């Protein structure tokens, strides 16, 4: 399966600097069409208005956390199939299980490089 | 070779002398090549850089940078406990911020809260302090590099001052504009690496919980920044050669700066991206592309830089 690098990608993080970092990393990989949101609530609203090929969300956000946002996405019939990568700063087994049970496609542990990000995206969308 | 300098392509050297990849000499050459990522030169008898052996830096930092790293982490801890991001980057401002009485008390509280978050007893702030020190011992190298990189914008200042002496010399002004633009691209490269490092290590409690991973990341960033800095160093050291008007010494510094910047940044591709491409075997193509895009400078009296 070849990945369409022009597809819209949504990144979600309440830390503005991290949003910029991930956007730059995605640009390095070849994705140009990247939107962002600062929490799960705003991200969900954006997903209702536009079809995204991939969502990359931080776990640790307020008021709507990344895991709550993921659950909302998976409950919505129009959005539930969206590939969803969770970004977390911890790799605790409980967190991994919780994300998996909530339907995450894959997760990345911070800190990460563009190579790691690309690998995770490839594992979800296919090699590119 | 006296005043002469030669360039030898390693694979060709190995081929010419029949040095196999798994031979003792082949492995030694590969080690020397790997070491050149961390040191500017290798001579017989030199030690293998500790970056290769243990991951630790082969260069040292002073107490000033160790303190700066500790204080930066303390500010992160304060940000975490207050729920509000404290956006301070200047070491002096950070020190002043931490000196404020209310922040000293908040920091004591932050240590207790961090102990709890890390699974210790709240009174066990000693464990938190030890983990912070461990992290600071790695981050102090980033602080030292940050300090050194802060000299590069001074080159931009020197260029701006020099530009005022050009009067109505349009050619000279065009050359200057080109060099200034290339310099900005170069500065964006390392600035992005610092910003990424600060962001990726910015969640203090998570960083303390996954110290091994953080240490690996910090060391990798340290080595990338140090590698880049080695290339900038001659131009930082040349800062004293920049006068307020064109004199031969300044012309030489200007020319050297252009020769450094043009092949690296003229196509918008950073040193690190070129290095990654080279490792994937596409360097020959990159060089052709850069050569095609590098134009010579001239100072009216001749050509300063040619490709």
mmCIF file of C-alpha atoms in Angstrom, chain A residues 3-108:
data_model
loop_
_atom_site.group_PDB
_atom_site.id
_atom_site.type_symbol
_atom_site.label_atom_id
_atom_site.label_comp_id
_atom_site.label_asym_id
_atom_site.label_seq_id
_atom_site.Cartn_x
_atom_site.Cartn_y
_atom_site.Cartn_z
ATOM 1 C CA UNK A 3 0.937 6.215 1.452
ATOM 2 C CA UNK A 4 -0.480 9.465 0.105
ATOM 3 C CA UNK A 5 1.839 12.120 1.539
ATOM 4 C CA UNK A 6 -0.678 14.808 0.577
ATOM 5 C CA UNK A 7 -3.344 13.432 2.883
ATOM 6 C CA UNK A 8 -4.368 15.707 5.757
ATOM 7 C CA UNK A 9 -2.828 14.818 9.102
ATOM 8 C CA UNK A 10 -4.081 16.132 12.450
ATOM 9 C CA UNK A 11 -1.631 16.586 15.330
ATOM 10 C CA UNK A 12 -2.886 17.290 18.835
ATOM 11 C CA UNK A 13 -0.832 18.590 21.770
ATOM 12 C CA UNK A 14 -1.392 21.279 24.402
ATOM 13 C CA UNK A 15 2.316 22.174 24.264
ATOM 14 C CA UNK A 16 2.767 24.610 21.363
ATOM 15 C CA UNK A 17 6.470 23.891 20.950
ATOM 16 C CA UNK A 18 5.812 20.179 20.649
ATOM 17 C CA UNK A 19 3.198 20.843 17.950
ATOM 18 C CA UNK A 20 5.839 22.754 15.977
ATOM 19 C CA UNK A 21 8.362 19.965 16.479
ATOM 20 C CA UNK A 22 6.010 17.244 15.251
ATOM 21 C CA UNK A 23 4.944 19.393 12.297
ATOM 22 C CA UNK A 24 8.612 19.824 11.318
ATOM 23 C CA UNK A 25 9.291 16.113 11.727
ATOM 24 C CA UNK A 26 6.290 15.306 9.521
ATOM 25 C CA UNK A 27 7.531 17.810 6.978
ATOM 26 C CA UNK A 28 10.925 16.090 6.983
ATOM 27 C CA UNK A 29 9.160 12.816 6.262
ATOM 28 C CA UNK A 30 7.166 14.420 3.424
ATOM 29 C CA UNK A 31 3.777 15.290 4.884
ATOM 30 C CA UNK A 32 2.861 18.872 4.013
ATOM 31 C CA UNK A 33 -0.834 18.964 4.827
ATOM 32 C CA UNK A 34 -0.762 19.100 8.625
ATOM 33 C CA UNK A 35 -3.417 20.661 10.894
ATOM 34 C CA UNK A 36 -3.127 21.030 14.636
ATOM 35 C CA UNK A 37 -5.278 21.294 17.746
ATOM 36 C CA UNK A 38 -4.426 22.048 21.371
ATOM 37 C CA UNK A 39 -6.735 19.569 23.071
ATOM 38 C CA UNK A 40 -8.943 16.570 22.412
ATOM 39 C CA UNK A 41 -12.129 18.629 22.287
ATOM 40 C CA UNK A 42 -10.882 20.975 19.577
ATOM 41 C CA UNK A 43 -9.371 18.047 17.693
ATOM 42 C CA UNK A 44 -12.654 16.136 17.691
ATOM 43 C CA UNK A 45 -14.478 19.191 16.296
ATOM 44 C CA UNK A 46 -11.897 19.488 13.520
ATOM 45 C CA UNK A 47 -12.313 15.808 12.676
ATOM 46 C CA UNK A 48 -16.073 16.329 12.273
ATOM 47 C CA UNK A 49 -15.365 19.049 9.700
ATOM 48 C CA UNK A 50 -12.536 17.447 7.742
ATOM 49 C CA UNK A 51 -11.509 13.888 6.882
ATOM 50 C CA UNK A 52 -8.007 13.176 8.195
ATOM 51 C CA UNK A 53 -5.884 10.270 7.017
ATOM 52 C CA UNK A 54 -3.984 10.129 10.304
ATOM 53 C CA UNK A 55 -4.228 11.560 13.814
ATOM 54 C CA UNK A 56 -1.194 11.932 16.086
ATOM 55 C CA UNK A 57 -2.171 12.923 19.595
ATOM 56 C CA UNK A 58 -0.421 13.525 22.869
ATOM 57 C CA UNK A 59 -1.731 11.535 25.810
ATOM 58 C CA UNK A 60 -1.205 14.100 28.506
ATOM 59 C CA UNK A 61 -3.615 16.977 27.792
ATOM 60 C CA UNK A 62 -6.367 18.873 29.565
ATOM 61 C CA UNK A 63 -9.340 19.237 29.672
ATOM 62 C CA UNK A 64 -9.847 16.321 27.252
ATOM 63 C CA UNK A 65 -6.968 13.855 27.499
ATOM 64 C CA UNK A 66 -5.546 11.972 24.558
ATOM 65 C CA UNK A 67 -7.086 8.700 25.692
ATOM 66 C CA UNK A 68 -10.553 10.284 26.109
ATOM 67 C CA UNK A 69 -10.185 11.847 22.663
ATOM 68 C CA UNK A 70 -9.267 8.431 21.220
ATOM 69 C CA UNK A 71 -12.328 6.818 22.834
ATOM 70 C CA UNK A 72 -14.568 9.541 21.386
ATOM 71 C CA UNK A 73 -13.089 8.977 17.930
ATOM 72 C CA UNK A 74 -13.575 5.221 18.107
ATOM 73 C CA UNK A 75 -17.190 5.659 19.271
ATOM 74 C CA UNK A 76 -18.076 7.899 16.310
ATOM 75 C CA UNK A 77 -19.278 5.866 13.281
ATOM 76 C CA UNK A 78 -17.796 8.361 10.788
ATOM 77 C CA UNK A 79 -14.408 8.652 12.494
ATOM 78 C CA UNK A 80 -13.810 5.269 14.101
ATOM 79 C CA UNK A 81 -11.608 3.900 11.313
ATOM 80 C CA UNK A 82 -9.158 6.840 11.410
ATOM 81 C CA UNK A 83 -5.574 5.688 12.035
ATOM 82 C CA UNK A 84 -4.582 7.064 15.441
ATOM 83 C CA UNK A 85 -1.094 7.255 16.938
ATOM 84 C CA UNK A 86 -0.742 8.202 20.597
ATOM 85 C CA UNK A 87 2.306 10.085 21.806
ATOM 86 C CA UNK A 88 3.259 9.450 25.381
ATOM 87 C CA UNK A 89 6.208 10.277 27.584
ATOM 88 C CA UNK A 90 5.823 7.014 29.519
ATOM 89 C CA UNK A 91 5.948 3.440 28.365
ATOM 90 C CA UNK A 92 4.217 1.898 31.378
ATOM 91 C CA UNK A 93 2.490 -1.408 30.617
ATOM 92 C CA UNK A 94 -0.798 -0.132 32.089
ATOM 93 C CA UNK A 95 -0.774 2.827 29.720
ATOM 94 C CA UNK A 96 0.011 0.655 26.723
ATOM 95 C CA UNK A 97 -2.834 -1.715 27.603
ATOM 96 C CA UNK A 98 -5.240 1.132 28.181
ATOM 97 C CA UNK A 99 -4.383 2.668 24.815
ATOM 98 C CA UNK A 100 -4.671 -0.668 23.084
ATOM 99 C CA UNK A 101 -8.055 -1.364 24.683
ATOM 100 C CA UNK A 102 -9.219 2.070 23.582
ATOM 101 C CA UNK A 103 -8.328 1.178 19.998
ATOM 102 C CA UNK A 104 -5.046 2.978 19.366
ATOM 103 C CA UNK A 105 -3.307 2.085 16.088
ATOM 104 C CA UNK A 106 0.161 2.569 17.562
ATOM 105 C CA UNK A 107 1.971 4.719 20.096
ATOM 106 C CA UNK A 108 5.293 6.555 20.319
#
